Coordinates of C-alpha atoms and ligand atoms in Angstrom, one line a residue:
X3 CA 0.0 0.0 0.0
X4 CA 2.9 2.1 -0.2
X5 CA 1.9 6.3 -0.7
X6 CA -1.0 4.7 -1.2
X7 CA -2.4 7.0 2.1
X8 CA -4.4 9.8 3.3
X9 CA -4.0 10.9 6.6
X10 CA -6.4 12.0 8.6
X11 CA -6.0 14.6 11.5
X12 CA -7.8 15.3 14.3
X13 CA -7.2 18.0 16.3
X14 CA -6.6 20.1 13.3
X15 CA -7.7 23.7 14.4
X16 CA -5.0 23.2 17.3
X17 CA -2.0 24.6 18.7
X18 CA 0.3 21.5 17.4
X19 CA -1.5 21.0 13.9
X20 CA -1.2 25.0 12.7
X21 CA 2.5 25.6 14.2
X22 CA 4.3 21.7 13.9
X23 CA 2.0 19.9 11.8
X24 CA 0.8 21.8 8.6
X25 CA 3.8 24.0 8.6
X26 CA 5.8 20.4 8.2
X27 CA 3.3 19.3 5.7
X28 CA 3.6 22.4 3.6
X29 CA 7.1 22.1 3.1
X30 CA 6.8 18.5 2.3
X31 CA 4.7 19.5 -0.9
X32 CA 7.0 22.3 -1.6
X33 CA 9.8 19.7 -1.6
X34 CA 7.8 17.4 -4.1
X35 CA 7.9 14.8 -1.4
X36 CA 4.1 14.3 -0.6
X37 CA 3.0 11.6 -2.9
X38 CA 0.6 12.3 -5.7
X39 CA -2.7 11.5 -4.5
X40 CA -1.8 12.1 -1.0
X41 CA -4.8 13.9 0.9
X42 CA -5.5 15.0 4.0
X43 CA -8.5 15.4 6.3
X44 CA -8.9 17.8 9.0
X45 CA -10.8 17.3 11.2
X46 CA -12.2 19.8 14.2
X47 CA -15.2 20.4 16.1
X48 CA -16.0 23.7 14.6
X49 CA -18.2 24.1 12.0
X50 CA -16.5 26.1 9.1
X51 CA -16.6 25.2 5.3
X52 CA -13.1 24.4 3.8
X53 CA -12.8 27.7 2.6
X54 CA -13.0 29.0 6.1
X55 CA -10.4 26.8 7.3
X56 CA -8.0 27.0 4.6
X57 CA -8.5 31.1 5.2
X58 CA -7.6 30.2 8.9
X59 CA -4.7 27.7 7.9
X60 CA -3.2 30.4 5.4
X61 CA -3.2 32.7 8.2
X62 CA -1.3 30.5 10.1
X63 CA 1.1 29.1 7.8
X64 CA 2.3 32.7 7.8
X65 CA 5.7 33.5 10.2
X66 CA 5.9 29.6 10.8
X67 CA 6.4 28.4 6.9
X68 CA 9.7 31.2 5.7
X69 CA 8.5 33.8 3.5
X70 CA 10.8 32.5 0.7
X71 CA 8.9 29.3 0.4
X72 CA 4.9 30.5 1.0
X73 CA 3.2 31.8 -1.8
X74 CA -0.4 32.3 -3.4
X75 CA 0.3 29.0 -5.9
X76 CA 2.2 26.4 -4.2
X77 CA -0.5 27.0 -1.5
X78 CA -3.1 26.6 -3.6
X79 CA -1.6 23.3 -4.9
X80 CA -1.3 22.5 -1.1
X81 CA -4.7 23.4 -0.7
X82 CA -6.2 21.2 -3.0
X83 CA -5.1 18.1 -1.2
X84 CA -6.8 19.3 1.9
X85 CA -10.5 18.6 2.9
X86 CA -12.3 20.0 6.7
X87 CA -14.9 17.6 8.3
X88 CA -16.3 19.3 11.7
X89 CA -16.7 16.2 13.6
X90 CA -17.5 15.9 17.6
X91 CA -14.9 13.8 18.9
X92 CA -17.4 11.9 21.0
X93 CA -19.8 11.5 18.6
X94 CA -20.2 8.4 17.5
X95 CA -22.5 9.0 14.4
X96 CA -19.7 11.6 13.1
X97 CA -17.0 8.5 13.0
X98 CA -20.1 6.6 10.8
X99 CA -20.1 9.9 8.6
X100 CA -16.4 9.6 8.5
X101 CA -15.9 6.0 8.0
X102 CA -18.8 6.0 5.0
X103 CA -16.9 8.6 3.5
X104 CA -13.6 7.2 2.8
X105 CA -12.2 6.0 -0.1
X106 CA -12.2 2.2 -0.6
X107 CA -8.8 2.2 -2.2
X108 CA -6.6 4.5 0.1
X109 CA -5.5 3.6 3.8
X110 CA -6.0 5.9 6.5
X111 CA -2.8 7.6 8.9
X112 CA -5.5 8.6 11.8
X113 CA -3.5 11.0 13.4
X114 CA -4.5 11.8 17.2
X115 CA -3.3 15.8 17.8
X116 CA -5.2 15.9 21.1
X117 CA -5.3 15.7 24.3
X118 CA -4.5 12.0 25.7
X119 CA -7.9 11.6 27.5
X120 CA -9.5 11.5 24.2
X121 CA -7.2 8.6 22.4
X122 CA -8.8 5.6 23.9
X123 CA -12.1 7.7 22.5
X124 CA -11.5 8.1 19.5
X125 CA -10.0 4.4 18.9
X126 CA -12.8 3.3 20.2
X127 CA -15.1 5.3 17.9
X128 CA -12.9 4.5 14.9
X129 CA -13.2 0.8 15.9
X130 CA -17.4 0.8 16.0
X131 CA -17.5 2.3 13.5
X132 CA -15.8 0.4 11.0
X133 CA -13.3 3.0 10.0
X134 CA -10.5 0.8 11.0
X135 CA -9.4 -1.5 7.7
X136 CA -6.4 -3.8 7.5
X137 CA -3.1 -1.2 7.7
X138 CA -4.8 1.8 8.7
X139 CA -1.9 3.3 10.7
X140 CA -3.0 5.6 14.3
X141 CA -0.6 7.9 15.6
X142 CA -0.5 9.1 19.0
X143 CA 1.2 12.5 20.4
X144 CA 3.1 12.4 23.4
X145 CA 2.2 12.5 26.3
X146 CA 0.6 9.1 25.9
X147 CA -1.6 9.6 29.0
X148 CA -1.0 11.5 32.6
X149 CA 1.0 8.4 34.6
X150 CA 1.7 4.7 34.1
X151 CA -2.1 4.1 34.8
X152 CA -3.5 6.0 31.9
X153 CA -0.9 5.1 29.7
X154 CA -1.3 1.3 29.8
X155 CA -5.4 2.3 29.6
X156 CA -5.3 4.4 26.4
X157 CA -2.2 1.6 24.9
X158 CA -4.8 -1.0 25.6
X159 CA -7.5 0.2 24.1
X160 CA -6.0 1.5 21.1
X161 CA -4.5 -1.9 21.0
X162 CA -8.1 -3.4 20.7
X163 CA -8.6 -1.8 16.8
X164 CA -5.0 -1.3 15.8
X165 CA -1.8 -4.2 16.0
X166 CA 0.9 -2.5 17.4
X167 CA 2.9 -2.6 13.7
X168 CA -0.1 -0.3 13.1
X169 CA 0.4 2.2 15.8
X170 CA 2.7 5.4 15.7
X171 CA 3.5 7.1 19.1
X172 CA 5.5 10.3 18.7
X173 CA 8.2 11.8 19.9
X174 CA 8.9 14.7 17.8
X175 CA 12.5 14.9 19.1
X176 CA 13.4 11.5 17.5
X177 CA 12.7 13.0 14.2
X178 CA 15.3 15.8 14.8
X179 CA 18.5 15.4 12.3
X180 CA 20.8 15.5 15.4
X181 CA 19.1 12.7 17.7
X182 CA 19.1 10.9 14.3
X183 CA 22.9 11.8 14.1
X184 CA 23.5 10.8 17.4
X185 CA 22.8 6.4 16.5
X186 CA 25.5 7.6 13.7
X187 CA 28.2 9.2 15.7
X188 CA 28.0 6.5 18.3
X189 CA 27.3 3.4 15.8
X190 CA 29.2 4.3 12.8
X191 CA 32.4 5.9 14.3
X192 CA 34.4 3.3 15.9
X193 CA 36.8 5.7 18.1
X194 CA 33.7 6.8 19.6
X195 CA 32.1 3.9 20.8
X196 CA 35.0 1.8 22.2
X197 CA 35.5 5.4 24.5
X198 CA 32.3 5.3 26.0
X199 CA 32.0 4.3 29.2
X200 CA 32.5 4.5 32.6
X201 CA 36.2 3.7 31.8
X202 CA 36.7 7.3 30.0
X203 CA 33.3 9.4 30.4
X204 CA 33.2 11.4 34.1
X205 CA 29.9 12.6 33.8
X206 CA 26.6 13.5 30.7
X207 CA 25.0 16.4 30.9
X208 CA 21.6 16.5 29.3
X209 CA 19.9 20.3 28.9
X210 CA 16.9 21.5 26.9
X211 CA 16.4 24.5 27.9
X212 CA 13.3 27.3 26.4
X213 CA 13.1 31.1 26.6
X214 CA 9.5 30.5 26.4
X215 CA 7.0 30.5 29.3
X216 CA 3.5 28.4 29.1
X217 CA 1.8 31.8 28.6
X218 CA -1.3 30.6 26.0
X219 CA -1.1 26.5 27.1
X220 CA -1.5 27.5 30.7
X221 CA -4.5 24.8 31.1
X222 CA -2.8 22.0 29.5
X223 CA 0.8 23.2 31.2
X224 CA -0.8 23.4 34.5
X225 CA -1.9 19.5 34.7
X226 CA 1.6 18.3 33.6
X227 CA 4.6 20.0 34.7
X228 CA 8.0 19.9 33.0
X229 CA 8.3 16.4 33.9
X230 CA 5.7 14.9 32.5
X231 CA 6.0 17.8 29.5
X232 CA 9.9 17.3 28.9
X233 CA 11.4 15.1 31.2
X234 CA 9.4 11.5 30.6
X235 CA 9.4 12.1 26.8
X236 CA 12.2 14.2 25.4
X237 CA 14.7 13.6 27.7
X238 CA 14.3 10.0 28.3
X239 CA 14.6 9.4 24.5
X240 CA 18.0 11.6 24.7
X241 CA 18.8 9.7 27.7
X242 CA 18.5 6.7 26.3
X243 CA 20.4 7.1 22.6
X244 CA 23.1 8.2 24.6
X245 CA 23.3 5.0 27.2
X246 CA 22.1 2.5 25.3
X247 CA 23.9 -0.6 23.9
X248 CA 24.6 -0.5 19.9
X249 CA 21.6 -2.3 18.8
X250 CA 22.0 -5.0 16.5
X251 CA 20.4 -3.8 13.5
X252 CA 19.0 -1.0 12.1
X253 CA 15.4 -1.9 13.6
X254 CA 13.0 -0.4 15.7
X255 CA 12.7 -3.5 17.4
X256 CA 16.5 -3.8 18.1
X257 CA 16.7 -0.1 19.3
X258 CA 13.4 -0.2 21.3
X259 CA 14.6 -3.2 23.0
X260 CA 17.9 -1.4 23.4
X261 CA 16.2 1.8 24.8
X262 CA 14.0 -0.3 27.6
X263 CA 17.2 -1.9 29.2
X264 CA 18.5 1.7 29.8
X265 CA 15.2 2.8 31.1
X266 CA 15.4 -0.7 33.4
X267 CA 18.5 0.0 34.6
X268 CA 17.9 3.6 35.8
X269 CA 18.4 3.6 39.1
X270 CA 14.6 4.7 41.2
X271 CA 14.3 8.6 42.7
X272 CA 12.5 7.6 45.8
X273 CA 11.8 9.1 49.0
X274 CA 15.2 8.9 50.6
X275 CA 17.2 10.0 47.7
X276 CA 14.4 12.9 45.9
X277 CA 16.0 16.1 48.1
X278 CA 19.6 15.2 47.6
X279 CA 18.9 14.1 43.6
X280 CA 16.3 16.5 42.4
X281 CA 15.5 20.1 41.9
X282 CA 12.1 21.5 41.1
X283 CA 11.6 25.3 40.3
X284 CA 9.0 27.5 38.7
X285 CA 9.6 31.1 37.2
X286 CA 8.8 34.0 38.4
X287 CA 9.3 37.7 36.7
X288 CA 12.7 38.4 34.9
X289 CA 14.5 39.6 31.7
X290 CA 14.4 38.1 28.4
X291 CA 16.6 40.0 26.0
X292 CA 15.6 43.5 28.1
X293 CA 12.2 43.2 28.6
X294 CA 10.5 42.5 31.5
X295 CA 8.6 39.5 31.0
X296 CA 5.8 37.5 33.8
X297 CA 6.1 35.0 36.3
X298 CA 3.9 31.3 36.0
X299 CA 1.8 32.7 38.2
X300 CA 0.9 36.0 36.4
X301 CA 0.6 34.5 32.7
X302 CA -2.2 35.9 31.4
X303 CA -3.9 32.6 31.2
X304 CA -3.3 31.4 34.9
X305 CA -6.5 30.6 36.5
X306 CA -4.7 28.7 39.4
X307 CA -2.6 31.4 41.2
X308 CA -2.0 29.1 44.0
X309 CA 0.1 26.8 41.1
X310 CA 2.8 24.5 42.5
X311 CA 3.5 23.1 38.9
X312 CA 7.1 22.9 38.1
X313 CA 8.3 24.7 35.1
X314 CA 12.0 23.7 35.8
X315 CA 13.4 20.0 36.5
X316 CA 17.3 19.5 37.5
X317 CA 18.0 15.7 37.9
X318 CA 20.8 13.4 39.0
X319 CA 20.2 10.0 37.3
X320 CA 22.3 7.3 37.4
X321 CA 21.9 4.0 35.1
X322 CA 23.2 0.7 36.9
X323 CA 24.7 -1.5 34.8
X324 CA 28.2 -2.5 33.5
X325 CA 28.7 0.4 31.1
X326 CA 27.5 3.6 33.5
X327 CA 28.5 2.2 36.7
X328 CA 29.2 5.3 38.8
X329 CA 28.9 7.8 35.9
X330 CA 26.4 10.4 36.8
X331 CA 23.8 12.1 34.2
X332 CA 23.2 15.8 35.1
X333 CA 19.7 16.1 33.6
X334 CA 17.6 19.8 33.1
X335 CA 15.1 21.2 31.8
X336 CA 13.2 24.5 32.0
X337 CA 11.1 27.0 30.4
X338 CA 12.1 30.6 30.8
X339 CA 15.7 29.7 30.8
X340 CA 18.3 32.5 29.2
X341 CA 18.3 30.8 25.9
X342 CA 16.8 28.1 23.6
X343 CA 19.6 25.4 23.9
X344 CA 19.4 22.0 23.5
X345 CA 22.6 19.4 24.0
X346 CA 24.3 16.4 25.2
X347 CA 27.3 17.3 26.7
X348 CA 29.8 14.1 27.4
X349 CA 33.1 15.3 29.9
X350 CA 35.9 12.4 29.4
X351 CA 37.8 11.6 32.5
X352 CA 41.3 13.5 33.5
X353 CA 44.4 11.9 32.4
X354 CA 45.6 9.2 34.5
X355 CA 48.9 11.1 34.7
X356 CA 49.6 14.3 33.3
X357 CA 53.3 14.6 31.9
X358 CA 52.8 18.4 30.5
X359 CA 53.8 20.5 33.3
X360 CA 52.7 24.0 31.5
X361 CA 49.0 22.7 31.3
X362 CA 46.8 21.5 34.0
X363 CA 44.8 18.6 32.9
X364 CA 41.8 20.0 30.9
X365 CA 39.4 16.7 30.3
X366 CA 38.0 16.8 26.7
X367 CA 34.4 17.0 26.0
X368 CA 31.8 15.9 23.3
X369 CA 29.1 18.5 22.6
X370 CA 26.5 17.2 21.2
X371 CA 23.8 20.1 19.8
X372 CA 20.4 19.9 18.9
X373 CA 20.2 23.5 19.4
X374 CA 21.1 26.1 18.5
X375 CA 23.1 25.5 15.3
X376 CA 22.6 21.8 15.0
X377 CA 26.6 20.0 15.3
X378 CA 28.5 18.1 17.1
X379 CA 31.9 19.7 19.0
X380 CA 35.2 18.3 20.2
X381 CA 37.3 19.9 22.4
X382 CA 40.8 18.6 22.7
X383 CA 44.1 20.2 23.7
X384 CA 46.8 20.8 21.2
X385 CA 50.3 22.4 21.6
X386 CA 50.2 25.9 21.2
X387 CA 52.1 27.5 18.6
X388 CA 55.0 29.6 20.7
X389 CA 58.6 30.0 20.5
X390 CA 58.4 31.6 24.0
X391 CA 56.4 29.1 25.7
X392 CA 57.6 25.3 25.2
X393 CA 55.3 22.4 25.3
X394 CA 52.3 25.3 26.4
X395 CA 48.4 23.1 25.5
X396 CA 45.5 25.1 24.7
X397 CA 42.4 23.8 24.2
X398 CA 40.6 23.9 20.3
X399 CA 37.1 22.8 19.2
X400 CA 36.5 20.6 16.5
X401 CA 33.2 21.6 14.9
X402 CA 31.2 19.9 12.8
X403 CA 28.4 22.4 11.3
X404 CA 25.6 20.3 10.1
X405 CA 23.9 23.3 8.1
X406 CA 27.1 24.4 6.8
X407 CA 28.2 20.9 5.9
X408 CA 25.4 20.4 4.1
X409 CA 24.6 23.4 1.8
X410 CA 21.1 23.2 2.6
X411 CA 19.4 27.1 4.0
X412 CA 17.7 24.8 6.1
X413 CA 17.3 21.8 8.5
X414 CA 14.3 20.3 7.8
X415 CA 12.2 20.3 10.8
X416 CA 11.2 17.0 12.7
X417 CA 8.1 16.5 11.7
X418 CA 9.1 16.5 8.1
X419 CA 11.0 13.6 8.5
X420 CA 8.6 11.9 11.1
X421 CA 5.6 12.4 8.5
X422 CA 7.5 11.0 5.8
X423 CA 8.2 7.7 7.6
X424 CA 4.5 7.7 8.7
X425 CA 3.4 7.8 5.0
X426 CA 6.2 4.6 4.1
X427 CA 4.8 2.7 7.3
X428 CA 8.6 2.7 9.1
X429 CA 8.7 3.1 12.9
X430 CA 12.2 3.2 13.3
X431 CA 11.8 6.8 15.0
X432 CA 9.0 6.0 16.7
X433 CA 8.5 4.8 20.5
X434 CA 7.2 1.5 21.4
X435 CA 4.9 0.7 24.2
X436 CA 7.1 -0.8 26.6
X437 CA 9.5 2.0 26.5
X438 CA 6.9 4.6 27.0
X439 CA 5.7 2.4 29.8
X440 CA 8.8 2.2 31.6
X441 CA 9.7 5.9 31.4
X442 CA 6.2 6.3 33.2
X443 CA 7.5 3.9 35.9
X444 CA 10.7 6.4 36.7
X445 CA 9.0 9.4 36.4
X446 CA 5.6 8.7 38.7
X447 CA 7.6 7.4 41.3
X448 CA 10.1 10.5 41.4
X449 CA 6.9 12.5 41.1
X450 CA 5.6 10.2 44.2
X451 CA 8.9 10.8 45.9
X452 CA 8.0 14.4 45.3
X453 CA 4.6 14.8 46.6
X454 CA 5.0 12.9 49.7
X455 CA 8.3 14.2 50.6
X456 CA 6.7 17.7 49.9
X457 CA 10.2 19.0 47.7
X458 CA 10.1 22.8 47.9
X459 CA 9.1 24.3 44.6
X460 CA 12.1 26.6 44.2
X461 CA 11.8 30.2 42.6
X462 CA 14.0 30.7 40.0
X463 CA 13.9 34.5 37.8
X464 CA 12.7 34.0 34.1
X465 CA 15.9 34.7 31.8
X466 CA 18.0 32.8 34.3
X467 CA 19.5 29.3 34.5
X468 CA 17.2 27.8 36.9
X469 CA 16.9 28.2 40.9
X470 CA 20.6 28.2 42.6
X471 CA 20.2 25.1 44.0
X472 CA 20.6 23.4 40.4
X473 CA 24.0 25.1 40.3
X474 CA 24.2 23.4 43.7
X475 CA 23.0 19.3 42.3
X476 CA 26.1 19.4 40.3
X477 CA 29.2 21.8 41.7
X478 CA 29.0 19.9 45.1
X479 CA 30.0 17.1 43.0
X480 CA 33.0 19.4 42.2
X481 CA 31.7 19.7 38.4
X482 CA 29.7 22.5 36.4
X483 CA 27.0 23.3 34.0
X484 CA 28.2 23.7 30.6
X485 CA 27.2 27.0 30.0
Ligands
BG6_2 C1 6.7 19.9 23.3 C2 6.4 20.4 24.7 O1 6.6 18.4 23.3 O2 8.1 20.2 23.0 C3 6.6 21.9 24.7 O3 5.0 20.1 25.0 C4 8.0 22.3 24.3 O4 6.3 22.4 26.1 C5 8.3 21.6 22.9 O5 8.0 23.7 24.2 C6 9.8 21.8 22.6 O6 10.0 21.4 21.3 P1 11.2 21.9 20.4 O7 11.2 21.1 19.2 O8 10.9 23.3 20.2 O9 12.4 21.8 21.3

């Protein structure tokens, strides 16, 4: 059935569909790498005729999609592959209306932009009625549910009208050229991988960090938190491709079983190690770039002033097994943070002995960027060039530029790639169920550890790195943020 699809999106009026999801399609068709009769259905509870939607999706193509690529025909072409359904997402009769309207010939990519509470819905619709046929993919958004509890509920009963083959859970980071990059640089470069353990690596650092507050997703923010936004999901899957054992093929079996025995091996956060392993912060008034910008608790959009929902998560994880024995991973995440950076930072051990006198012993370190400027960074010593000062080191970067290398004016973004390996049916960048399930595990008991050990929520000023007892988690370990 290959290209042989049409997805269909629900959730299509939303936040995720006009600034991830139609911006990614749009350059997809731009590229000439939408197949032919590839169509899409958006669907949303509104009642609007297509014209009114396409008016609204134009609107919001602009300042995502660059100027240089959005104009009057290419979205027109675009246009023409797209059809709006308003369709009450617990009304069974609109799934009939839906299912009778399909074409017999083309599969369906059902594709779940919406909250978790409504995917076991909407499967279950599908299912009754009849819109699920042989191969009909479903793809689910993270979070998949709230906790381990709701996750194994909504996994089960998607599982009831689609095999798992059939079923797509995101994780839009895995679709980012750099997390892709990172299999490559640990599985195709052999002086990499036989250096990676605790034998050579002191210490991972692991930031994504967002200038960005929740201001406009307040009500969704509010019932998460940064872990369950940033830290079960994004930074797991980082987590993992950096710890995991090579895999031994290509597969997303062989990588997903790969990725669970990392998430196995993390050692719990529980109630006698949360204070010591674990900061939690929320913002509150600062600077961004000179302008005074608000605290969680004044965003326009609170409605719970009262909030103890952490907007800031600093961990110490450690993996027990063979490989990362003793090796800690300095994990954070935050909104309102100073900058949009994302990276995997890798600090190799001292010397065992240092014979250069003129130099103290400066460890090298891997730097590992998803942003900004996607690349990857060495830093090693080297003499430095001097007749007056012999056998002097100084320290150089090796850079690899991934834009630069490649001539392109742009990366593409993930959810180009991620929608291209929905329409060819490959999961390979996509999470299976056990390893969402098991990053549940880790995270609801640290949240447990959390609640019942009642960790202060620590202030921390919006446009800085966090509350000071982040800096704390790692420099009494005689170590610091890479900054
Ligand atoms: C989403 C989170 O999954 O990822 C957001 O819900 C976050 O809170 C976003 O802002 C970050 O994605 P990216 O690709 O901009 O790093």
């Amino acid at each position: 059935m290959k290209g042989e699809y049409d997805l269909v999106l629900f959730g299509a009026r939303g936040d995720l569909a006009g600034r991830k999801l139609f911006p990614a399609l749009y350059h997809l068709h731009h590229c000439g790498l939408l197949p032919e009769g590839f169509r899409v259905v958006a669907l949303a509870r509104q009642e609007l005729t297509r014209d009114a939607f396409l008016a609204h999706l134009e609107s919001r193509l602009q300042g995502v999609v660059d100027a240089k690529r959005l104009n009057d025909a290419t979205f027109a072409e675009f246009a023409a592959r797209i059809d709006y359904l308003a369709l009450d997402f617990t009304d069974r009769e609109g799934f009939r209306r839906l299912a009778a309207g399909r074409s017999p010939r083309r599969g369906a990519i059902y594709y779940l932009a919406v909250p978790p509470a409504l995917f076991g819905t909407i499967a279950r619709h599908l299912g009754a009625a009849g819109a699920v046929r042989e191969g009909d993919r479903i793809v689910l958004e993270k979070p998949i549910g709230v906790d381990l509890a709701s996750c194994r509920r909504i996994n089960e009963e998607v599982a009831r009208h689609f095999p798992e083959e059939n079923i797509f859970r995101i994780d839009h980071y895995l679709g980012k050229e750099t997390v892709q990059n990172l299999l490559v640089l640990r599985f195709a470069n052999r002086f990499i991988n036989t250096q990676w353990d605790q034998g050579c690596i002191d210490h991972v650092q692991i930031t994504i960090a967002e200038p960005v507050g929740v201001g406009g997703r307040f009500a969704y923010y509010d019932q998460v938190g940064q872990l369950k936004d940033m830290v079960q999901n994004h930074l797991m899957q980082l987590l993992c491709l950096v710890a995991m054992e090579p895999p031994n093929a290509m597969t997303a079996d062989s990588i997903r079983e790969e990725k669970v025995k990392i998430l196995r091996a993390l050692r719990p956060i529980d109630d006698g190690n949360v204070a010591e392993l674990t900061v939690r912060g929320q913002y509150i008034a600062g600077w961004y770039h000179g302008e005074p910008v608000p605290g969680y608790l004044e965003e326009p959009d609170c409605t719970r002033p009262d909030s103890e929902t952490e907007t800031f998560v600093a961990i110490k994880a450690f993996i027990d097994n063979w490989r990362w024995a003793g090796v800690p991973f300095y994990l954070r995440t935050g909104k309102r943070l100073p900058e949009k950076r994302t990276e995997v930072v890798i600090t190799y051990k001292s010397l065992p002995h240092n014979i250069f006198s003129a130099g103290k012993n400066i460890p090298n370190r891997l730097i590992i960027r998803l942003e900004p400027n996607e690349g990857i960074q060495m830093e090693m010593l080297a003499k430095k060039h001097s007749l007056k000062e012999k056998m002097a080191l100084e320290r150089h970067n090796l850079r690899l530029d991934f834009l630069g290398a490649t001539g392109m004016d742009r990366i593409p973004d993930a959810y180009e790639r991620l929608f291209l390996d929905l329409i060819q049916g490959d999961p390979l960048l996509f999470v299976g169920r056990e390893e969402v399930e098991e990053a549940w595990r880790w995270c609801d008991a640290l949240a447990a550890a959390w609640n019942r050990q009642q960790v202060e929520l620590k202030p921390y000023h919006a446009g800085s790195w966090g509350p000071a007892k982040a800096e704390l988690l790692i420099e009494k370990d005689d170590r610091s943020w890479h900054e």
